[in-house]
Coordinates of C-alpha atoms in Angstrom, one line a residue:
M22 CA 11.5 56.4 24.5
S23 CA 9.0 55.1 27.1
T24 CA 5.4 55.9 27.4
T25 CA 3.5 55.9 30.7
I26 CA -0.1 54.8 30.6
T27 CA -2.3 56.1 33.3
P28 CA -5.0 53.7 34.5
V29 CA -8.5 55.0 33.9
E30 CA -11.3 54.5 36.3
P31 CA -14.4 52.8 35.0
T32 CA -17.0 55.3 33.8
E33 CA -20.6 55.2 32.8
P34 CA -21.0 53.8 29.2
A35 CA -21.2 56.4 26.5
P36 CA -24.7 56.6 25.1
A37 CA -25.3 54.6 21.9
P38 CA -26.2 56.6 18.8
G39 CA -29.7 56.8 17.5
G40 CA -32.4 54.2 18.2
R41 CA -29.9 51.8 20.1
R42 CA -29.9 54.1 23.1
W43 CA -33.2 53.1 24.7
P44 CA -32.8 49.3 24.6
R45 CA -29.3 49.6 26.2
R46 CA -30.6 51.9 28.9
F47 CA -32.6 49.1 30.3
V48 CA -29.9 46.4 30.2
R49 CA -28.5 47.1 33.6
P50 CA -31.9 47.6 35.4
G51 CA -33.1 44.4 33.8
A52 CA -29.9 42.6 34.9
A53 CA -30.3 44.0 38.5
A54 CA -33.9 42.6 38.7
L55 CA -32.8 39.3 37.2
S56 CA -30.0 39.0 39.8
G57 CA -32.6 39.4 42.5
L58 CA -34.8 36.7 40.9
L59 CA -31.8 34.3 40.9
L60 CA -31.3 35.0 44.6
F61 CA -35.0 34.2 45.3
A62 CA -34.7 31.0 43.3
S63 CA -31.7 29.9 45.4
F64 CA -34.0 29.7 48.5
P65 CA -36.1 26.8 49.7
P66 CA -38.2 24.9 48.9
R67 CA -36.0 24.8 45.8
P68 CA -32.6 23.0 46.4
L69 CA -30.9 25.5 44.0
W70 CA -28.6 27.1 46.5
W71 CA -25.9 27.5 43.9
L72 CA -28.0 30.1 42.0
A73 CA -26.9 32.6 44.5
L74 CA -23.4 32.6 42.9
P75 CA -24.5 33.6 39.4
G76 CA -27.0 36.0 41.1
F77 CA -24.2 37.9 42.8
A78 CA -21.9 37.6 39.8
L79 CA -24.7 39.3 37.7
L80 CA -25.2 41.9 40.5
G81 CA -21.5 42.6 40.5
W82 CA -21.5 43.3 36.7
T83 CA -24.6 45.5 37.2
L84 CA -23.0 47.6 40.0
R85 CA -19.3 47.7 39.2
G86 CA -18.2 51.2 38.2
R87 CA -21.6 52.8 38.6
R88 CA -22.1 56.1 40.3
P89 CA -23.5 55.7 43.8
R90 CA -26.9 57.2 42.8
A91 CA -27.2 54.7 40.0
G92 CA -26.0 52.0 42.4
F93 CA -28.9 52.7 44.8
G94 CA -31.5 52.4 42.0
L95 CA -30.0 49.2 40.7
G96 CA -29.7 47.8 44.2
F97 CA -33.3 48.6 44.9
L98 CA -34.4 46.8 41.7
A99 CA -32.3 43.8 42.7
G100 CA -34.0 43.9 46.2
L101 CA -37.5 44.0 44.6
G102 CA -36.6 41.1 42.3
F103 CA -35.4 39.1 45.4
L104 CA -37.8 40.1 48.1
L105 CA -41.1 40.5 46.3
P106 CA -41.4 36.8 45.5
L107 CA -39.6 35.7 48.6
L108 CA -42.1 37.4 51.0
K109 CA -45.2 36.7 49.0
W110 CA -46.5 34.6 51.9
T111 CA -46.9 37.8 54.1
G112 CA -49.9 38.7 52.0
E113 CA -51.5 35.3 52.1
E114 CA -54.5 36.5 54.2
V115 CA -54.2 40.3 54.4
G116 CA -53.8 41.1 50.7
P117 CA -51.0 42.6 48.6
L118 CA -50.5 46.0 50.3
P119 CA -48.7 44.8 53.4
W120 CA -46.7 42.3 51.3
V121 CA -45.6 44.9 48.8
A122 CA -44.9 47.5 51.5
L123 CA -42.7 45.1 53.5
A124 CA -40.8 44.0 50.4
A125 CA -40.3 47.6 49.3
V126 CA -39.0 48.8 52.7
S127 CA -36.7 45.8 52.9
A128 CA -35.5 46.5 49.3
L129 CA -34.5 50.0 50.4
F130 CA -31.7 48.4 52.5
I131 CA -30.5 46.5 49.4
G132 CA -30.6 49.8 47.5
A133 CA -28.3 51.3 50.1
V134 CA -26.1 48.3 49.8
G135 CA -26.0 48.8 46.0
M136 CA -24.9 52.4 46.5
G137 CA -22.1 51.1 48.8
I138 CA -21.0 48.4 46.4
A139 CA -20.9 50.8 43.5
A140 CA -18.7 53.1 45.6
V141 CA -16.2 50.4 46.7
S142 CA -16.1 48.7 43.3
R143 CA -13.3 51.1 42.3
L144 CA -11.0 49.9 45.1
P145 CA -8.4 47.2 44.8
A146 CA -9.8 43.9 46.2
W147 CA -13.3 45.3 45.6
P148 CA -15.1 41.9 45.8
V149 CA -14.0 41.7 49.5
F150 CA -15.2 45.1 50.3
A151 CA -18.4 44.6 48.3
A152 CA -19.3 41.4 50.1
A153 CA -18.7 43.1 53.4
V154 CA -21.0 45.9 52.4
W155 CA -23.7 43.3 51.7
I156 CA -23.3 41.9 55.3
L157 CA -23.4 45.5 56.6
G158 CA -26.8 45.8 54.9
E159 CA -28.0 42.6 56.4
A160 CA -26.8 43.6 59.8
A161 CA -28.8 46.8 59.6
R162 CA -31.9 45.2 58.3
A163 CA -31.8 42.7 61.2
R164 CA -32.0 45.5 63.7
V165 CA -34.1 48.4 62.3
P166 CA -36.9 49.3 62.2
F167 CA -39.0 47.8 65.0
G168 CA -36.3 45.4 66.0
G169 CA -35.4 44.4 62.4
F170 CA -36.5 41.9 59.8
P171 CA -33.6 39.5 58.9
W172 CA -35.8 37.2 56.7
G173 CA -34.0 36.7 53.5
K174 CA -30.4 36.7 54.9
I175 CA -28.4 35.0 52.2
A176 CA -27.2 32.4 54.7
F177 CA -30.8 31.1 55.1
G178 CA -30.8 30.0 51.5
Q179 CA -27.7 27.8 52.0
A180 CA -29.0 24.9 54.1
D181 CA -28.3 22.5 51.3
G182 CA -25.2 24.2 50.1
M183 CA -21.5 23.4 50.2
F184 CA -20.7 26.6 52.2
L185 CA -23.0 25.5 55.1
P186 CA -20.1 24.4 57.4
L187 CA -19.0 28.0 57.6
A188 CA -22.0 28.7 59.8
A189 CA -20.1 26.9 62.6
V190 CA -17.1 29.2 62.0
G191 CA -18.8 32.6 62.3
G192 CA -22.6 32.2 62.1
T193 CA -24.8 33.6 59.4
P194 CA -22.6 36.6 58.7
V195 CA -19.6 34.5 57.7
L196 CA -21.7 32.0 55.8
G197 CA -23.4 34.8 53.9
F198 CA -20.1 36.7 53.3
A199 CA -18.6 33.6 51.7
V200 CA -21.4 33.2 49.3
V201 CA -21.5 36.8 48.3
L202 CA -17.7 37.0 48.0
C203 CA -17.6 33.9 45.8
G204 CA -20.3 35.3 43.5
F205 CA -18.5 38.6 43.1
G206 CA -15.2 36.8 42.7
L207 CA -16.7 34.7 39.8
Y208 CA -17.7 37.9 38.0
E209 CA -14.3 39.5 38.6
A210 CA -12.5 36.4 37.2
V211 CA -14.6 36.4 34.1
R212 CA -14.2 40.2 33.7
L213 CA -10.4 39.9 33.9
V214 CA -10.3 37.1 31.4
L215 CA -12.3 39.2 28.9
A216 CA -10.1 42.2 29.7
R217 CA -6.9 40.1 29.1
R218 CA -8.3 39.1 25.7
A219 CA -9.2 42.6 24.9
A220 CA -5.7 43.9 25.8
T221 CA -4.2 41.7 23.1
A222 CA -6.8 42.4 20.4
P223 CA -7.9 45.6 18.6
I224 CA -11.3 46.9 19.8
S225 CA -13.8 48.4 17.5
S226 CA -15.5 51.7 18.6
A227 CA -18.8 49.9 18.6
D228 CA -17.5 47.3 21.1
A229 CA -15.9 50.0 23.2
D230 CA -19.2 51.8 23.4
A231 CA -21.1 48.6 24.3
D232 CA -18.9 47.9 27.4
A233 CA -17.3 50.6 29.4
D234 CA -15.3 48.2 31.5
L235 CA -13.9 46.6 28.4
R236 CA -13.1 49.9 26.8
T237 CA -11.2 51.4 29.7
E238 CA -9.3 48.4 30.9
G239 CA -8.7 46.6 27.6
T240 CA -7.2 49.6 25.8
T241 CA -5.4 51.4 28.6
R242 CA -3.4 48.8 30.5
P243 CA -2.7 45.1 30.8
V244 CA -4.4 43.1 33.5
P245 CA -2.6 43.5 36.8
R246 CA -1.4 40.4 38.5
A247 CA -2.7 41.6 41.8
A248 CA -6.2 41.9 40.4
V249 CA -6.0 38.3 39.0
A250 CA -4.9 37.1 42.5
V251 CA -7.8 38.9 44.1
A252 CA -10.3 37.4 41.7
A253 CA -8.9 33.9 42.2
L254 CA -8.8 34.2 46.0
S255 CA -12.3 35.6 46.1
V256 CA -13.5 32.3 44.7
L257 CA -11.0 29.9 46.3
V258 CA -11.0 31.1 49.8
P259 CA -14.7 30.6 50.5
V260 CA -14.6 27.1 48.9
V261 CA -11.4 26.1 50.8
G262 CA -12.8 27.6 54.0
A263 CA -16.0 25.6 53.7
L264 CA -14.0 22.4 53.2
A265 CA -11.7 23.2 56.1
A266 CA -14.7 23.8 58.4
L267 CA -16.1 20.4 57.8
P268 CA -14.6 18.9 61.0
L269 CA -16.7 21.4 62.9
V270 CA -19.9 19.8 61.7
D271 CA -20.5 16.9 64.1
D272 CA -23.6 15.0 65.0
S273 CA -22.2 12.7 67.6
A274 CA -24.0 12.4 70.9
E275 CA -21.5 14.0 73.3
D276 CA -24.0 13.9 76.2
G277 CA -26.0 10.9 75.3
T278 CA -29.4 11.0 73.6
A279 CA -32.9 11.9 74.4
T280 CA -36.0 10.5 72.8
V281 CA -38.1 13.5 71.7
A282 CA -41.7 13.7 70.5
A283 CA -42.9 16.6 68.4
I284 CA -46.7 16.9 68.1
Q285 CA -48.5 18.4 65.1
G286 CA -52.1 18.5 65.9
N287 CA -53.2 20.5 62.8
V288 CA -55.8 23.2 62.6
P289 CA -59.5 23.0 61.5
R290 CA -59.0 25.3 58.5
L291 CA -56.4 27.7 57.1
G292 CA -56.1 31.4 57.6
L293 CA -56.1 34.0 60.3
D294 CA -59.5 33.0 61.6
F295 CA -58.1 29.8 63.0
N296 CA -57.6 31.7 66.3
A297 CA -61.4 31.7 66.6
Q298 CA -61.2 28.0 66.8
R299 CA -58.8 27.9 69.7
R300 CA -60.5 25.1 71.5
A301 CA -60.5 22.9 68.4
V302 CA -56.7 23.5 68.0
L303 CA -56.1 22.6 71.6
D304 CA -58.2 19.4 71.3
N305 CA -56.3 18.4 68.2
H306 CA -53.0 18.5 70.0
A307 CA -54.3 16.8 73.1
E308 CA -55.9 14.0 71.1
R309 CA -52.7 13.5 69.0
T310 CA -50.7 13.3 72.3
E311 CA -53.1 10.8 73.7
Q312 CA -52.9 8.7 70.5
L313 CA -49.1 8.7 70.8
A314 CA -49.5 7.5 74.4
A315 CA -51.7 4.6 73.1
D316 CA -49.1 3.8 70.4
V317 CA -46.3 3.8 73.1
K318 CA -48.4 1.4 75.2
A319 CA -49.0 -0.9 72.2
G320 CA -45.2 -0.9 71.4
K321 CA -45.6 0.9 68.2
E322 CA -43.5 3.9 69.3
P323 CA -40.8 4.3 71.9
K324 CA -41.7 6.3 74.9
P325 CA -40.4 9.8 74.7
D326 CA -38.4 11.5 77.4
F327 CA -40.4 14.7 76.8
V328 CA -43.0 16.0 74.4
L329 CA -42.9 19.3 72.4
W330 CA -46.1 21.0 71.3
P331 CA -46.0 24.0 68.9
E332 CA -46.5 27.7 69.3
N333 CA -50.2 28.5 69.8
S334 CA -51.2 24.9 70.4
S335 CA -53.4 26.3 73.3
D336 CA -54.5 29.9 72.7
L337 CA -56.8 29.4 75.6
D338 CA -54.9 30.6 78.7
P339 CA -54.7 27.6 81.0
Y340 CA -54.1 29.8 84.0
R341 CA -57.4 31.5 83.5
N342 CA -59.5 28.8 81.7
G343 CA -60.1 25.8 83.8
D344 CA -61.4 23.8 80.9
A345 CA -58.2 24.3 78.9
R346 CA -56.1 23.4 81.9
L347 CA -58.0 20.2 82.3
V348 CA -57.6 19.2 78.7
I349 CA -53.8 19.8 78.8
D350 CA -53.4 18.1 82.1
D351 CA -55.2 15.0 81.0
A352 CA -53.1 14.7 77.8
V353 CA -49.8 15.3 79.7
K354 CA -50.7 12.7 82.4
T355 CA -51.6 10.2 79.7
I356 CA -48.2 10.5 78.0
G357 CA -46.6 10.7 81.4
V358 CA -43.6 12.9 80.6
P359 CA -42.8 16.6 80.7
T360 CA -44.5 18.5 77.9
V361 CA -43.9 22.0 76.5
V362 CA -47.1 23.7 75.6
G363 CA -47.4 26.8 73.4
S364 CA -50.0 29.2 74.8
V365 CA -51.2 32.7 74.9
L366 CA -51.3 34.1 78.4
S367 CA -53.8 36.9 79.1
P368 CA -53.0 38.8 82.3
D369 CA -55.7 41.1 83.8
T370 CA -53.6 44.2 82.8
G371 CA -50.8 44.8 80.4
K372 CA -50.0 43.0 77.2
L373 CA -50.5 39.5 76.1
R374 CA -47.7 36.9 76.3
N375 CA -46.8 34.4 73.6
S376 CA -45.5 31.7 76.0
L377 CA -44.2 28.2 76.2
I378 CA -45.2 26.4 79.4
K379 CA -43.3 23.5 80.9
W380 CA -46.1 21.1 82.0
D381 CA -45.2 18.3 84.4
P382 CA -47.5 15.2 84.5
E383 CA -47.6 15.4 88.3
S384 CA -47.2 19.1 89.2
G385 CA -48.9 20.8 86.2
P386 CA -47.4 24.0 84.8
V387 CA -44.1 24.7 86.5
A388 CA -42.2 27.2 84.3
T389 CA -42.8 29.6 81.4
Y390 CA -40.8 31.2 78.7
D391 CA -42.3 34.4 77.1
K392 CA -41.3 35.0 73.5
R393 CA -38.6 37.8 73.6
H394 CA -38.9 39.1 70.0
V395 CA -42.6 39.6 69.2
Q396 CA -43.4 40.2 65.6
P397 CA -44.3 43.8 64.5
F398 CA -47.6 44.1 62.6
G399 CA -48.3 40.5 63.5
E400 CA -48.2 40.2 67.3
Y401 CA -48.3 44.0 67.9
I402 CA -49.0 47.0 65.8
P403 CA -46.6 49.9 65.8
M404 CA -48.1 53.3 64.9
R405 CA -51.6 51.6 65.0
S406 CA -53.6 54.8 64.1
F407 CA -51.3 55.6 61.1
V408 CA -51.2 52.0 59.8
R409 CA -55.0 51.8 60.0
I410 CA -55.2 54.4 57.2
F411 CA -53.8 51.8 54.8
S412 CA -55.3 48.6 56.1
S413 CA -58.1 47.8 58.6
D414 CA -56.6 44.4 59.1
V415 CA -54.5 45.9 61.9
D416 CA -57.6 45.7 64.1
R417 CA -57.5 41.9 64.0
V418 CA -54.7 42.3 66.5
R419 CA -57.0 43.8 69.2
R420 CA -54.5 43.5 72.1
D421 CA -50.8 43.8 71.6
F422 CA -48.3 41.2 72.7
G423 CA -45.4 42.2 74.9
P424 CA -41.9 40.7 74.9
G425 CA -40.4 38.6 77.6
D426 CA -36.9 39.3 79.1
K427 CA -35.5 35.9 80.1
V428 CA -33.6 33.4 78.0
G429 CA -35.6 30.2 77.5
V430 CA -34.0 27.0 78.7
F431 CA -36.1 24.2 80.2
D432 CA -34.8 21.2 82.0
L433 CA -36.9 18.4 80.6
A434 CA -36.3 15.0 82.2
G435 CA -32.6 16.0 82.7
T436 CA -32.1 17.5 79.2
K437 CA -31.6 21.2 78.9
V438 CA -33.7 22.4 75.9
G439 CA -33.3 25.8 74.4
L440 CA -36.4 27.6 73.3
A441 CA -36.7 30.0 70.3
T442 CA -40.3 30.6 69.3
C443 CA -41.0 30.8 65.6
Y444 CA -40.0 34.2 64.4
E445 CA -37.1 34.3 66.9
A446 CA -35.2 31.7 64.8
A447 CA -34.4 34.4 62.3
F448 CA -32.4 36.4 64.9
D449 CA -28.8 35.3 65.7
W450 CA -28.9 36.4 69.3
A451 CA -32.2 34.6 70.1
V452 CA -30.9 31.2 69.3
R453 CA -27.3 31.7 70.5
D454 CA -28.4 32.8 74.0
T455 CA -30.0 29.5 74.6
V456 CA -26.8 27.6 73.9
T457 CA -24.6 29.9 76.0
H458 CA -27.1 29.2 78.8
G459 CA -26.5 25.5 78.6
A460 CA -29.0 24.1 76.0
Q461 CA -28.0 20.7 74.8
L462 CA -30.8 20.6 72.2
I463 CA -32.9 23.4 70.6
T464 CA -36.6 23.6 69.8
V465 CA -38.3 26.1 67.6
P466 CA -42.1 25.7 68.2
S467 CA -43.9 27.5 65.4
N468 CA -47.4 28.3 64.1
N469 CA -47.5 28.7 60.3
A470 CA -51.2 28.1 59.8
T471 CA -51.8 31.7 59.0
F472 CA -49.6 31.4 55.8
G473 CA -51.4 28.4 54.3
R474 CA -49.4 26.3 51.9
S475 CA -46.9 29.0 51.0
E476 CA -43.1 28.7 51.0
M477 CA -42.9 30.4 54.4
T478 CA -42.7 27.1 56.3
Y479 CA -39.9 25.8 54.2
Q480 CA -37.9 29.1 54.5
Q481 CA -38.3 28.9 58.2
L482 CA -37.3 25.3 58.3
A483 CA -34.1 26.2 56.4
M484 CA -33.3 28.7 59.2
S485 CA -33.5 26.0 61.8
R486 CA -31.1 23.8 59.7
V487 CA -28.6 26.6 59.5
R488 CA -28.9 27.1 63.3
A489 CA -28.3 23.4 63.9
V490 CA -24.9 23.7 62.2
E491 CA -24.1 27.1 63.6
H492 CA -24.3 25.9 67.2
S493 CA -23.8 22.1 66.6
R494 CA -27.1 21.2 68.2
A495 CA -30.0 19.0 67.2
V496 CA -33.1 21.1 66.5
V497 CA -36.7 20.0 66.9
V498 CA -39.4 22.0 65.1
P499 CA -43.0 21.3 66.2
V500 CA -45.5 23.2 64.0
T501 CA -49.3 23.4 64.4
S502 CA -49.9 22.7 60.7
G503 CA -46.5 21.7 59.3
V504 CA -43.8 21.2 58.4
S505 CA -42.6 19.8 61.7
A506 CA -39.1 18.3 61.6
M507 CA -36.3 16.6 63.4
I508 CA -32.9 18.1 62.4
M509 CA -29.5 16.7 63.3
P510 CA -26.6 18.9 64.4
D511 CA -25.2 18.6 60.8
G512 CA -28.3 20.2 59.4
E513 CA -29.8 17.0 58.0
V514 CA -33.6 16.6 58.3
V515 CA -34.1 13.0 59.5
D516 CA -37.8 13.1 60.0
E517 CA -40.6 15.5 58.9
S518 CA -44.3 15.8 58.6
K519 CA -46.6 16.7 55.8
M520 CA -48.5 20.0 55.8
F521 CA -51.9 20.1 57.4
T522 CA -51.8 16.5 58.5
P523 CA -51.9 15.5 62.2
D524 CA -48.7 13.7 63.2
A525 CA -46.3 12.8 66.0
L526 CA -42.6 12.6 65.2
V527 CA -40.7 10.5 67.7
R528 CA -37.0 10.1 67.5
E529 CA -33.8 9.6 69.5
M530 CA -31.8 12.8 69.2
P531 CA -28.1 13.5 70.1
L532 CA -27.4 15.9 73.0
R533 CA -24.3 18.1 72.8
S534 CA -22.6 20.6 75.1
S535 CA -19.5 21.7 73.1
R536 CA -19.5 25.1 71.5
T537 CA -18.6 26.0 67.9
P538 CA -16.4 29.1 67.2
A539 CA -19.6 30.8 66.0
T540 CA -21.3 30.3 69.4
T541 CA -18.2 31.4 71.3
M542 CA -17.5 34.5 69.2
G543 CA -21.1 35.7 69.0
T544 CA -21.3 39.0 67.2
L545 CA -17.6 39.4 66.7
P546 CA -17.4 38.0 63.1
E547 CA -20.3 40.3 62.0
A548 CA -18.6 43.3 63.7
L549 CA -15.3 42.6 61.9
L550 CA -17.1 42.3 58.5
V551 CA -19.0 45.5 59.2
A552 CA -15.6 47.2 60.0
V553 CA -14.2 46.0 56.7
A554 CA -17.2 47.5 54.9
L555 CA -16.9 50.8 56.7
G556 CA -13.2 50.8 56.1
G557 CA -13.8 50.4 52.4
L558 CA -16.4 53.2 52.3
G559 CA -14.0 55.3 54.3
L560 CA -11.2 54.8 51.7
V561 CA -13.7 55.8 49.0
G562 CA -14.4 59.0 50.9
V563 CA -10.7 59.8 51.3
R564 CA -10.1 59.2 47.6
T565 CA -13.0 61.5 46.7
V566 CA -11.8 64.3 48.9
R567 CA -8.3 64.0 47.5
A568 CA -9.6 64.0 43.9
R569 CA -11.5 67.2 44.6
R570 CA -8.5 68.9 46.1
R571 CA -6.0 67.9 43.3
P572 CA -7.1 70.3 40.6
A573 CA -6.6 73.3 42.9
S574 CA -3.2 72.0 44.0
D575 CA -2.1 71.4 40.4
G576 CA -3.2 74.9 39.5
M577 CA -0.9 76.5 42.2
S578 CA 2.2 74.5 41.2

């Protein structure tokens, strides 16, 4: 006589009797918040990239088998645990309200991701679908609202990690997917090991009440081999894939080299009011450039082929301010090579422009690049009258900036240099466009003085390191107040400045023209992962509809 055992779907844990109910009610919410804190701790300036793996393993335990509504709440808590400390720098000068509001809105996306992960966690191969759902959430957050806010993509915490070569395969979506998949795979592997032990041992009622997954799987069926294979592959495929991608990480000089100088002039003091000292900031960068010229003449430094100033190094419009034009012109003529100057252009009508100007020592300003993705609530204020209700700091931005519409690539002494201004480095398209338009080297001029000595500058530097590997290009990061850096195509930082210290970094950097698969495919890998996520959610929907129809059908037969 044979007995058929029907698999039971994971259910919510039965409430514990008596006074044990309340402590257990907070176990999963606490675990969700802790998983977010682990993700935060995996980000720079801490070299603890591997903490993302236990972070996602814990998140997997938190969400697996939950109802979608519970998944949203748990995901939101994980999002707060992650983003509140990660984005603390946004309140450096404007107080806690904008910081908390931004973190909370961004955490809503992770809440929606938690809902999706909870739903797909009942599917076979759920770690794959769950990791794809996470990438779906990142894709949405990078686009809406107001053009998106991709800060905190999991890929940006992996600049020191073993998975970094995957950035060259499929960009930040594939790199992030691998990390999330490996974390969920680790949880699934541990869960199945425990379930296998439970299947061969009697389980007390107390143990069954304590862990719903253990109760339902350990007492109703043996561990399926397919599930074991999925768990193993979820861990092994990202690791093997990263090792296989190593040949794509190459810092050889395909097109020769260029000697590049990055100027960090520093600012007179920290904070938002540094813009009131625009002339002092300009003078600092001009003087540091002239000092470099003296060092070159004395043989202390090699002569650069071109010089890069940071964003906002001249907030005085040199097209309208003759004095500012003279200061820049003198500095560029002294160094004697093309120089990129970050400036704010103030047309008679219309919006301001956050621009990079190509300044020739003989011809003066000859080309401009206008930042294409201006920062909401920083460079322009959406819904100004409404936002003013909550913070009068919006009036510090008296005139909104407008976006440019042309890809930035300057020819500097024969080298094609791609331009991505500060915040743009967070957006996949903004950096990729420069490479597809011929950039042999990338620069990310930035101004982080507003955010003081916070972790922001290190988080942004990590983005540039990921971009270097993603597109196999050297990246030069000149920053007004630090950290300025020279990054090789393999993501290694070979030279960097100290914060709030005038400096000039001069180094011979490799030039490259070949394209990685990530550069060639563009948004295709992200689109495929989004399709996997939507396919998994669609399967859940179909199962749900069938389950609702089944009782009626059974009753008629």
